[in-house]
Coordinates of C-alpha atoms in Angstrom, one line a residue:
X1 CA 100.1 91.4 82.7
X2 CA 103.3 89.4 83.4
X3 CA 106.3 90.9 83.9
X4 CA 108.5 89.7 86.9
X5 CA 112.1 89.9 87.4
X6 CA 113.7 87.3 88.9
X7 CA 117.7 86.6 90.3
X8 CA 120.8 86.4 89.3
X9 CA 122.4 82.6 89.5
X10 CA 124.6 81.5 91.8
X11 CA 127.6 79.2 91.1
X12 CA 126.6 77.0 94.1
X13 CA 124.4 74.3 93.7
X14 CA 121.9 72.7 96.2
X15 CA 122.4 68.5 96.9
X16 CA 118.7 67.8 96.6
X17 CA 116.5 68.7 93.5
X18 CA 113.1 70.8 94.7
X19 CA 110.1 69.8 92.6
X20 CA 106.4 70.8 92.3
X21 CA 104.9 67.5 92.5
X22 CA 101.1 67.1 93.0
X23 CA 100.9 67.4 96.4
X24 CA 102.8 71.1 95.6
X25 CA 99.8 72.0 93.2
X26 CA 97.3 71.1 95.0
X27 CA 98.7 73.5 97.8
X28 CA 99.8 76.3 95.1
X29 CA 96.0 76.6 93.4
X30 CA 94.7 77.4 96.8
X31 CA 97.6 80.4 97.0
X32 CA 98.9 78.7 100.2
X33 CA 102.5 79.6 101.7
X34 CA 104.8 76.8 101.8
X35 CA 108.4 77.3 102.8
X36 CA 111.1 75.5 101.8
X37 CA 115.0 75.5 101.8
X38 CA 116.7 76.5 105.2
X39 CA 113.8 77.5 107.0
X40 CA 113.8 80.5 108.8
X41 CA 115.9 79.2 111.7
X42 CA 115.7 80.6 115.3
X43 CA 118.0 83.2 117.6
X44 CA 117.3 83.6 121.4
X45 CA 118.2 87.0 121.0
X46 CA 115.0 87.4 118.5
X47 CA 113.0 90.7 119.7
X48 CA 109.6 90.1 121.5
X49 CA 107.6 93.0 118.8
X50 CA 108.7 94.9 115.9
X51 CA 110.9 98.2 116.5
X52 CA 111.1 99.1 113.4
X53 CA 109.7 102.4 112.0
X54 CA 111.3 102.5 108.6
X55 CA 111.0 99.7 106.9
X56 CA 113.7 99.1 103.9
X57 CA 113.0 96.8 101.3
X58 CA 115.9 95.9 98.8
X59 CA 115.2 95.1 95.2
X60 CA 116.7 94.3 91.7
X61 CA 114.8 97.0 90.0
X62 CA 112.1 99.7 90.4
X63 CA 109.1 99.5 88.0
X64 CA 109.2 101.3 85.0
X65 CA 106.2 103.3 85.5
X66 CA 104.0 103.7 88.7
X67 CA 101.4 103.8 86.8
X68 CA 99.1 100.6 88.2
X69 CA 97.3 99.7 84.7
X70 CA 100.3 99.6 82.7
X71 CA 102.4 97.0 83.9
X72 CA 101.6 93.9 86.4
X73 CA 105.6 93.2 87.6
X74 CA 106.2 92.3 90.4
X75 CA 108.1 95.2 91.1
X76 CA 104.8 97.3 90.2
X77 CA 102.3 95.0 92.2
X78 CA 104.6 95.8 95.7
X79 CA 104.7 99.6 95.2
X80 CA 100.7 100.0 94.2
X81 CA 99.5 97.2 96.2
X82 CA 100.1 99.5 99.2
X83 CA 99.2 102.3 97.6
X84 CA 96.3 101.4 95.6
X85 CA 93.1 99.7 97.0
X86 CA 90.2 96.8 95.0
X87 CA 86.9 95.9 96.1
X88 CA 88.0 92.6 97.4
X89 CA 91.0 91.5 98.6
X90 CA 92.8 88.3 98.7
X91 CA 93.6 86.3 102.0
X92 CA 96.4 84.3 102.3
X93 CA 94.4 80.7 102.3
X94 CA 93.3 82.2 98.7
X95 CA 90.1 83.2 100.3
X96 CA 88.3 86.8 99.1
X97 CA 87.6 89.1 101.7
X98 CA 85.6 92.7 101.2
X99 CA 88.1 95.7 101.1
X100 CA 86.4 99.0 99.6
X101 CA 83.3 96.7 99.5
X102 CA 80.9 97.1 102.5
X103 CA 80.7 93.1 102.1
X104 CA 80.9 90.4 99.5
X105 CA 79.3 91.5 95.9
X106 CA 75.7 90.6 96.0
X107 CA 75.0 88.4 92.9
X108 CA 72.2 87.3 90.4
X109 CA 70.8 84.1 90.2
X110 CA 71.7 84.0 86.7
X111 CA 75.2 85.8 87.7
X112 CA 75.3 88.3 85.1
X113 CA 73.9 90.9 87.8
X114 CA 77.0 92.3 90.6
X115 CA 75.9 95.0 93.0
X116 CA 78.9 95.8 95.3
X117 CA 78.2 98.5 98.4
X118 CA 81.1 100.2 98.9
X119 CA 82.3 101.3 102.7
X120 CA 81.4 105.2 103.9
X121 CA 84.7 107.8 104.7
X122 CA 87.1 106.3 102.0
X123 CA 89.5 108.9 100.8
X124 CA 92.2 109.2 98.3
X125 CA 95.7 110.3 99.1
X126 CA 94.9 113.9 97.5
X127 CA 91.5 114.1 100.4
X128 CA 89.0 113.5 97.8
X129 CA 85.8 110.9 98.6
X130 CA 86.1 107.3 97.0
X131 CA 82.6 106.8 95.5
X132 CA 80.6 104.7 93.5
X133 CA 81.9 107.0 90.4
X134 CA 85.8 106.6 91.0
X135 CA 84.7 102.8 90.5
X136 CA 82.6 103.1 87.6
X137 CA 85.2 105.6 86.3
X138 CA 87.9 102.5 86.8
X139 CA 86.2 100.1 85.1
X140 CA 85.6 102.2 82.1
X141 CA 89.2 103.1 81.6
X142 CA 90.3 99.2 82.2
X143 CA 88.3 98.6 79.7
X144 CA 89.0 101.1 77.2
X145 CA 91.0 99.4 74.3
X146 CA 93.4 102.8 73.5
X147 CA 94.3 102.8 77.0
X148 CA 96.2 98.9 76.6
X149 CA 95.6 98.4 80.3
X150 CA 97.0 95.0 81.9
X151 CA 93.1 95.0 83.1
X152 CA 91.0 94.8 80.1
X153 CA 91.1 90.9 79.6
X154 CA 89.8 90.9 83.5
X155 CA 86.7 93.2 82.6
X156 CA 86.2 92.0 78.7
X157 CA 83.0 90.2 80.6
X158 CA 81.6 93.4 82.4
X159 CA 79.1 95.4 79.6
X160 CA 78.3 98.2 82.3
X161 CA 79.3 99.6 85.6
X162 CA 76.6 102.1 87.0
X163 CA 77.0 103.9 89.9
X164 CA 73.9 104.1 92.1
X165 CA 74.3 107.0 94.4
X166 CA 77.7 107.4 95.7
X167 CA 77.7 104.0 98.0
X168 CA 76.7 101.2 95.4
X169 CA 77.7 100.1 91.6
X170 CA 75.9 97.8 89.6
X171 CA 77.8 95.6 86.9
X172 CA 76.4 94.6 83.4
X173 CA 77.9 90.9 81.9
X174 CA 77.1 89.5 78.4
X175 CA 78.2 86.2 80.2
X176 CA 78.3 84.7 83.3
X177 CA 81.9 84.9 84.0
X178 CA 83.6 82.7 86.2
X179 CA 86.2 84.5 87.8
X180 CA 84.9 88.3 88.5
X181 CA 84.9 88.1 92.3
X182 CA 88.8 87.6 91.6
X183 CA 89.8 90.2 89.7
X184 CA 87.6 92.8 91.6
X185 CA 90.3 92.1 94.3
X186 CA 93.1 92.9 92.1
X187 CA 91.7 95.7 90.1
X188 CA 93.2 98.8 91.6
X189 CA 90.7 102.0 91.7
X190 CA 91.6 104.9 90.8
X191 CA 90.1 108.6 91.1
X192 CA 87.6 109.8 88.5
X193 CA 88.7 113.4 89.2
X194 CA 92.3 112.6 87.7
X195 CA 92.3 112.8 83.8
X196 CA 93.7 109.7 83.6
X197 CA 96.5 108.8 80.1
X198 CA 98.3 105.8 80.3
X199 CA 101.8 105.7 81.7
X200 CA 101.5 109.8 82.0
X201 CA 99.1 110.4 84.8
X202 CA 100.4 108.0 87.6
X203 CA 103.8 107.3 85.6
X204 CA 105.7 109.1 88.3
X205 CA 102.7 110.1 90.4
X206 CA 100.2 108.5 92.5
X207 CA 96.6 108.9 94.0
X208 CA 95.3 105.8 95.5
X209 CA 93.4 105.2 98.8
X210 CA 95.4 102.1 100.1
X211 CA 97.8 102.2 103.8
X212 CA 100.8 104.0 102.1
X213 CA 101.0 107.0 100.3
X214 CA 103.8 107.8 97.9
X215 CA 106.3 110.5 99.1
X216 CA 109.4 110.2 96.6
X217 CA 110.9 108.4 93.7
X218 CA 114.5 108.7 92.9
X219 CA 115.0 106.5 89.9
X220 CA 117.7 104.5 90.1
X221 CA 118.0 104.8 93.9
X222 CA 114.9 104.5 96.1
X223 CA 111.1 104.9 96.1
X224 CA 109.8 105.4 99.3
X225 CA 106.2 105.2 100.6
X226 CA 104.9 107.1 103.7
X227 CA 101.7 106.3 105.8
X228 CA 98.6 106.8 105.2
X229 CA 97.4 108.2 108.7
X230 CA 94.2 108.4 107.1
X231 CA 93.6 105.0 106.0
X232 CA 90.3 103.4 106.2
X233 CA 91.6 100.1 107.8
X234 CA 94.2 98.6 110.4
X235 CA 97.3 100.9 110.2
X236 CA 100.7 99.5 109.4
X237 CA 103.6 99.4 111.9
X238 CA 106.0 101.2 109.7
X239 CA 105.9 104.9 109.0
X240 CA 108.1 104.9 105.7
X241 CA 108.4 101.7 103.4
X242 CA 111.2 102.1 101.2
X243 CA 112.4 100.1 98.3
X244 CA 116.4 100.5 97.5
X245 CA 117.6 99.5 94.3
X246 CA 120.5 96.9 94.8
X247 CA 120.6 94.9 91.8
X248 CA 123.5 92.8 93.4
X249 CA 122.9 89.9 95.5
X250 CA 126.2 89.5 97.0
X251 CA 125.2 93.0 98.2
X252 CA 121.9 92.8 99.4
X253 CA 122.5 90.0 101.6
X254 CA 125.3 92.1 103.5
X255 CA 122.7 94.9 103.6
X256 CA 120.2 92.3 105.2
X257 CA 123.1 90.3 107.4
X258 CA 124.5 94.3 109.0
X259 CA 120.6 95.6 109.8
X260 CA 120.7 97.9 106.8
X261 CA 117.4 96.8 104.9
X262 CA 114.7 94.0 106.4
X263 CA 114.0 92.4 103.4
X264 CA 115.1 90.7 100.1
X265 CA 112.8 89.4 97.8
X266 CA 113.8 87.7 94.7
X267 CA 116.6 85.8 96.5
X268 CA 118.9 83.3 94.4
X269 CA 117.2 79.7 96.1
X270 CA 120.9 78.8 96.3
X271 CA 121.6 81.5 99.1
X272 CA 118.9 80.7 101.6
X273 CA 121.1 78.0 104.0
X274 CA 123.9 80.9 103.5
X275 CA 121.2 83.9 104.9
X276 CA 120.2 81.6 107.5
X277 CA 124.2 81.2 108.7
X278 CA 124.6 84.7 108.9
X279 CA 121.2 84.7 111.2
X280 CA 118.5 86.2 109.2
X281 CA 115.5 84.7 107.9
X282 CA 115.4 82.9 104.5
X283 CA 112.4 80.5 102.9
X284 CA 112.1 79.5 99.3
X285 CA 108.1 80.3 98.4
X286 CA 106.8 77.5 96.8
X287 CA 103.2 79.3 96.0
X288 CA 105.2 82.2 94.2
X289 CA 105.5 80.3 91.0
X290 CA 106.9 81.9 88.0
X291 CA 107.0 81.0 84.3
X292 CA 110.1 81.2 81.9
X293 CA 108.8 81.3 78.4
X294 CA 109.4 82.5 74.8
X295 CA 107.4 84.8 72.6
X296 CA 107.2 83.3 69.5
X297 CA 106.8 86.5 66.8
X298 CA 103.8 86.0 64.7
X299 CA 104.9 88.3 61.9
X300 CA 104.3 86.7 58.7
X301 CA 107.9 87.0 57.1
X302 CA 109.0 85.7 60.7
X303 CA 110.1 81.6 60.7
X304 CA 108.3 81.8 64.3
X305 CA 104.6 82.6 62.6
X306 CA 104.6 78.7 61.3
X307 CA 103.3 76.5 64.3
X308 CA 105.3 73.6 63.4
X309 CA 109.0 75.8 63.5
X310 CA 107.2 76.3 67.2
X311 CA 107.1 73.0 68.0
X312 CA 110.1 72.2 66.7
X313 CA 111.5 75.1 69.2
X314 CA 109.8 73.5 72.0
X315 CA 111.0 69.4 71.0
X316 CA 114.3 70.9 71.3
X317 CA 114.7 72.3 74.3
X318 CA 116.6 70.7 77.5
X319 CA 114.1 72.0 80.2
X320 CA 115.7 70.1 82.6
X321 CA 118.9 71.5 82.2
X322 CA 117.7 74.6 82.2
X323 CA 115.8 74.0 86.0
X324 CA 119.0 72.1 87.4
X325 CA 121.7 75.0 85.7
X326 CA 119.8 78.2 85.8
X327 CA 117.5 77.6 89.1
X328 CA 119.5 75.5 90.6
X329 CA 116.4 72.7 91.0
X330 CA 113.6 75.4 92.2
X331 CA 111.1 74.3 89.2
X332 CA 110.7 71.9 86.7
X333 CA 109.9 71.6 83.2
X334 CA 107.0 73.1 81.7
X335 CA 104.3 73.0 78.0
X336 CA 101.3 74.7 78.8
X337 CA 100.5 78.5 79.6
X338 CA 98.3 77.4 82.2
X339 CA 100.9 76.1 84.6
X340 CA 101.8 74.5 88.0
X341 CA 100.1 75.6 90.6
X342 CA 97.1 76.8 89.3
X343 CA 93.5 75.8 89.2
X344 CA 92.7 72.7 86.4
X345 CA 96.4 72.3 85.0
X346 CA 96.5 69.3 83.8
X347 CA 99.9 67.7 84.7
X348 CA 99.9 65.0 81.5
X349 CA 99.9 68.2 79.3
X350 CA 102.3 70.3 81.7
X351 CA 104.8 67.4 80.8
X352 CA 104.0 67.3 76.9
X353 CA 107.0 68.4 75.4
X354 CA 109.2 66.2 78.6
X355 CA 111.9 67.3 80.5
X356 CA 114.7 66.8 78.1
X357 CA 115.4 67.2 74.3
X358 CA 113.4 65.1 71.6
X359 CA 115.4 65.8 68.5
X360 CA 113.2 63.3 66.9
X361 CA 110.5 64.9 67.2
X362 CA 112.0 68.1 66.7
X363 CA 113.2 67.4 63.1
X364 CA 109.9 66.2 62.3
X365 CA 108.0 69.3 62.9
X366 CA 111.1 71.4 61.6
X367 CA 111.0 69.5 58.0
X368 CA 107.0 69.6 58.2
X369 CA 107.3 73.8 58.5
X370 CA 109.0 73.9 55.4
X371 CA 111.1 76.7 56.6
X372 CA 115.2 77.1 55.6
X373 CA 116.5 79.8 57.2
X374 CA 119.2 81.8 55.1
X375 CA 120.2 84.0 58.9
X376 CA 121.1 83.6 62.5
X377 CA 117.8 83.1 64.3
X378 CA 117.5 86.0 66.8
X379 CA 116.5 85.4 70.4
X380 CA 116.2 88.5 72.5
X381 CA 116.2 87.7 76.1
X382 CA 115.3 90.3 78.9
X383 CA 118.1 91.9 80.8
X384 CA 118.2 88.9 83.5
X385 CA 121.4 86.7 84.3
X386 CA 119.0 83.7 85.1
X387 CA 117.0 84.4 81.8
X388 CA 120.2 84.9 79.8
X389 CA 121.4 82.1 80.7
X390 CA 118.3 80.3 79.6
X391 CA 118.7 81.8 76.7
X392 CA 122.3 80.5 75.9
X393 CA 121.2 76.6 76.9
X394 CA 118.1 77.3 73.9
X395 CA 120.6 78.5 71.7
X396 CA 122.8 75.7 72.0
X397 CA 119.3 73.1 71.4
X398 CA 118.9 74.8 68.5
X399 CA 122.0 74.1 67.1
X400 CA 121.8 70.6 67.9
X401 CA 118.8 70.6 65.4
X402 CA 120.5 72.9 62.8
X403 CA 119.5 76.4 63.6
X404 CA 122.8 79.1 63.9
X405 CA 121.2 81.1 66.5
X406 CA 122.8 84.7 68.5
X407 CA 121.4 86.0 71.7
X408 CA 121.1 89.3 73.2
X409 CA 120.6 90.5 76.1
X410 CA 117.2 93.5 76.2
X411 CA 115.7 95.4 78.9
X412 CA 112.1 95.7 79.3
X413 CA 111.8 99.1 77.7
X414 CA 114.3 97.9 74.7
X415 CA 112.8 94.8 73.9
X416 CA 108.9 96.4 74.1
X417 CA 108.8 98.2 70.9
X418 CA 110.4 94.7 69.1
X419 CA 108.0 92.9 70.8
X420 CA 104.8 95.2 69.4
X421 CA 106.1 95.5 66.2
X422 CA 107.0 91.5 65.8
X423 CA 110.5 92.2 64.8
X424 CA 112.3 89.6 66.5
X425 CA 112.5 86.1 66.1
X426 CA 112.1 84.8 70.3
X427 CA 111.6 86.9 73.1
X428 CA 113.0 85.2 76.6
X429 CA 111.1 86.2 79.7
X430 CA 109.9 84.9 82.8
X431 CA 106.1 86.0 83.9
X432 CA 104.4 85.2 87.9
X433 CA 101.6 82.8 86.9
X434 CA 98.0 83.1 88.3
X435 CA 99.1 85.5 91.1
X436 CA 99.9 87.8 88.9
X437 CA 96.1 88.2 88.0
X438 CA 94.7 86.5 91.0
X439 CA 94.3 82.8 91.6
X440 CA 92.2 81.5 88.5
X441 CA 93.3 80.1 85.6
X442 CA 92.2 83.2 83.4
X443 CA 95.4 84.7 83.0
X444 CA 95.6 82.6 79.9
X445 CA 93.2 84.5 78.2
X446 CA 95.2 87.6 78.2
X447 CA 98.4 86.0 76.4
X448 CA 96.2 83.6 73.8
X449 CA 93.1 85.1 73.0
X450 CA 93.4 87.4 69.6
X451 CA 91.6 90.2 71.1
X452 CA 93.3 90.4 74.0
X453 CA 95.4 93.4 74.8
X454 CA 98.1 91.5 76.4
X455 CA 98.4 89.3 73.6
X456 CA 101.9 91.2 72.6
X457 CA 103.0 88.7 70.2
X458 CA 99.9 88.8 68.5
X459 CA 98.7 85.3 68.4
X460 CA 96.0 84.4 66.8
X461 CA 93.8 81.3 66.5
X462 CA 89.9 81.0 66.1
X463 CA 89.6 77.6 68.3
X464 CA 91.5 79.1 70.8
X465 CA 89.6 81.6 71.0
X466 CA 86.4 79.7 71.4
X467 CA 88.1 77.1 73.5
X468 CA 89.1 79.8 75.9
X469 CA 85.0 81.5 76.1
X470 CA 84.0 78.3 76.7
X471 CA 86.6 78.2 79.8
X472 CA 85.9 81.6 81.0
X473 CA 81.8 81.0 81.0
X474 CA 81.6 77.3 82.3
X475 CA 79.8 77.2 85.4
X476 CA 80.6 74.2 88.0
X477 CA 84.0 72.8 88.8
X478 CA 83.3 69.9 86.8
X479 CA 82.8 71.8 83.3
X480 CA 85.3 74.3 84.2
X481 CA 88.1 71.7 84.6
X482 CA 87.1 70.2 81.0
X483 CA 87.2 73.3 79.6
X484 CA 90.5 73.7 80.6
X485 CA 91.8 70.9 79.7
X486 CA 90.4 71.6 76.1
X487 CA 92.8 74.9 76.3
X488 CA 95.5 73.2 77.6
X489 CA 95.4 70.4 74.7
X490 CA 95.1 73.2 72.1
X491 CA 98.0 75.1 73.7
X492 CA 100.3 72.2 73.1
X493 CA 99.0 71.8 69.7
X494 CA 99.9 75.3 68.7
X495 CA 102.0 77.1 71.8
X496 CA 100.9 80.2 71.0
X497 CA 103.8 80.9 73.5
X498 CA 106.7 78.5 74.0
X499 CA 106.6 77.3 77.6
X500 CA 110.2 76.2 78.8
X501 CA 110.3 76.3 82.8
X502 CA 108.4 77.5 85.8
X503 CA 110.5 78.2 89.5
X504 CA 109.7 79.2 92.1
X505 CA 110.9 82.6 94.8
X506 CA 113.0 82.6 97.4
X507 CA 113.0 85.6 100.0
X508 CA 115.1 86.7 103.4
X509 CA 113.9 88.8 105.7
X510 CA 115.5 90.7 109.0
X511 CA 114.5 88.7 112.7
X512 CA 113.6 92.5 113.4
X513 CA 109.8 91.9 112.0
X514 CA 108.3 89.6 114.3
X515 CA 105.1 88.2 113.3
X516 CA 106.1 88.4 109.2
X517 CA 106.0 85.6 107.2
X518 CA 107.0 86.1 103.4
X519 CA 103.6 85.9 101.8
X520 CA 101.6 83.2 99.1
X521 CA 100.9 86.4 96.7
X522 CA 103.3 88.5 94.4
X523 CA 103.2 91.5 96.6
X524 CA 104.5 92.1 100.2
X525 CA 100.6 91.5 101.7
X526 CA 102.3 90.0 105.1
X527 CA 103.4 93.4 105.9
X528 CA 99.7 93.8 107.5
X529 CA 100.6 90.7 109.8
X530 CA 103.8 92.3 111.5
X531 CA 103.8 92.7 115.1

């Protein structure tokens, strides 16, 4: 899925303006760490290996739910990418790599055929076996409609999984899609003796078979991990992995700064040069790219459901503004849902809507909807200062074209239920791009394509839909990339979602863990390299 908190602003403002230029994407499709900002600076008194045996991690928030198919934050990807294991893994360089595979998935000539040989002595967390039927038993319930998992879009392709004894499965496609090796490394497996409900039977729980195993959750406080001495592969250096709650920065850079926690994701881009003063490490994370968008409600009686009041929405908006004022020059503008950074983005199109207003433009498509609005215009924006004060600069566009407009400010489990039914007029959020699903440019599908279970605003529009199998299906780099463009075009023809931004991360980290480099994915997947 897409949700991803990000940090609160700083007043402070950097001198130079960072931007994703080409050379940036051309790096950020390929998943590659590249640090910015401070850098990570260097102390004589830095220790030769790592001492640490508790590990503390401080974050804004704690996921809603443990549960590893219901939401893909990024507060949820760092808890069950430790405790949860895939097929495949991804390497740093972007590169797939077997994990509960024996090896790479053995695949037809006409690629509709994937027979994956799983390694022997894999156990979950509660002792059982990991075999060929917990996988099968995965892919069924990912692809189960009731269940609403953030999978289903990643297995819409796969018509079968059969396990053949208990050491190899054998996937069915209807079409040779593109990008299954991917999401085999990000689709987490789960035990077929657990009677699996969504956000009930792991919502507070878990039974994976990853390095860490959980071993309490104090909401509001901490969730904390413990080894897995059992663990198939290298062990961790850390015993206990916790992640504190500390949802304010001021805070959790003093934490970092006295030796309290060792490291601080999410950190405001404005504070690395200060993190690096107070001799810690800090990098902004270019690869970590992030998009701040609106959902547009598609409810009939809604003024959002007409697709030139859309474009209206997005002529209006002062994107730059909102990169230099709300992320402090970490990003820069943004009109398509497949964005910087990831595989055949097309940067003409990523620039269609420019970086500032275009009121004239605006007007045009506002008079061509037809729609007079007789109300405020609602725009709900998720319980975030930086995405609040997105929100405010959107609201004050709008009234430069005419629209009255309130804002308000929503958590994730307020907003949800507006954001099903369609009662709302804009929902502000920010999302992690193709990390979040791994690095293709398929996480489109699950936010535009009508039958997709991610689709929350409920979008709907046949060429899309066709535009985006075509996309999904296209063999060779060549067709793939025209495909994508095709999507791209339509996107900005009917923005299905209203793109506004995209940033980029920033994280500190404690000199303590030698060998760690904050890493190119969503998770914490450097952990593995600390020495």
């Amino acid at each position: 899925m897409f949700f991803n908190r990000r940090t609160p602003q700083s007043a402070a403002r950097p001198t130079g303006r960072l931007r994703l230029g080409t050379a940036a994407v051309a790096v950020l499709g390929l998943g590659v760490l590249t640090a910015c900002g401070g850098g990570s600076g260097s102390s004589s008194e830095a220790p030769d290996s790592t001492t640490i045996k508790d590990l503390v991690v401080d974050v804004l928030a704690e996921p809603d739910s443990l549960d590893p198919f219901y939401r893909n934050t990024a507060e949820a990807q760092r808890y069950y990418r430790l405790v949860y294991s895939s097929l495949l893994q991804w390497n740093e360089d972007g590169t797939l790599a077997p994990d509960l595979a024996a090896e790479l998935p053995e695949v037809s000539k006409d690629r509709l055929t994937w027979t994956v040989k799983l390694r022997e002595g894999v156990t979950f967390h509660d002792g059982s076996a990991l075999t060929a039927a917990d996988v099968v038993h995965t892919i069924e319930q990912a692809k189960d409609p009731e269940n609403g998992a953030v999978w289903l879009a990643a297995m819409s392709y796969v018509e079968s999984a059969t396990a053949q004894g208990d050491d190899t499965v054998v996937l069915k496609l209807s079409e040779p899609y593109a990008y299954l090796d991917g999401k085999l490394a990000m689709l987490p497996i789960i035990s077929d003796e657990d009677d699996y409900k969504p956000n009930a039977t792991y919502a507070t729980t878990g039974n994976g078979s990853g390095p860490y195993a959980l071993a309490s959750l104090k909401r509001g406080d901490a969730l904390t991990l413990e080894r897995n001495e059992d663990y198939y592969g290298e062990p961790m250096k850390f015993e206990t992995i916790t992640f504190k709650v500390v949802p304010e920065d001021a805070s959790r850079i003093a934490r970092l700064t006295n030796g309290d926690s060792h490291i601080v994701p999410d950190l405001p881009t404005d504070q690395v040069e200060l993190v690096t003063k107070r001799n810690a490490n800090a990098v902004t994370v270019e690869s970590n790219v992030s998009r701040l968008f609106a959902y547009p409600s598609m409810k009939a009686d809604r003024p959002t459901s007409n697709t030139d009041f859309r474009l209206a929405i997005a002529y209006a908006v002062d994107r730059q503004r909102i990169v230099d004022q709300v992320y402090s020059g970490a990003g820069r503008p943004n009109s398509t849902y497949l964005t910087y950074g990831t595989l055949h983005h097309d940067e003409d199109l990523g620039l269609a809507f420019g970086a500032e207003p275009d009121l004239a433009k605006a007007k045009e498509h506002l008079a061509a909807s037809g729609v007079e609005l007789d109300r405020k215009f609602n725009i709900i924006a998720v319980n975030d200062p930086q995405v609040t004060s997105a929100a405010t600069i959107l609201q004050s566009n709008l009234k430069d074209l005419g629209i009255e407009s309130t804002v308000e400010s929503q958590d994730v489990a307020g907003f949800y239920a507006n954001l099903v039914s369609g009662d709302y007029d804009l929902i502000l959020f920010d999302a992690p791009a193709s990390t979040s699903t791994g690095f293709a440019p398929d996480y489109v599908n699950g936010g535009l394509n009508s039958q997709a279970a991610n689709n929350f605003a409920k979008f709907a529009d046949a060429e899309m839909d066709d535009l985006l199998d075509v996309a999904l299906t296209a063999q060779g780099e060549e067709a793939q990339a025209e495909a994508w463009r095709a999507v791209q075009q339509r996107d900005v023809e009917t923005q299905g979602n209203i793109q506004l931004v995209v940033s980029q991360s920033s994280q500190a980290w404690s000199k303590q863990l030698v060998g760690y480099e904050p890493s190119a994915l969503l998770w914490l997947n450097t952990l593995r390299d600390v020495t």
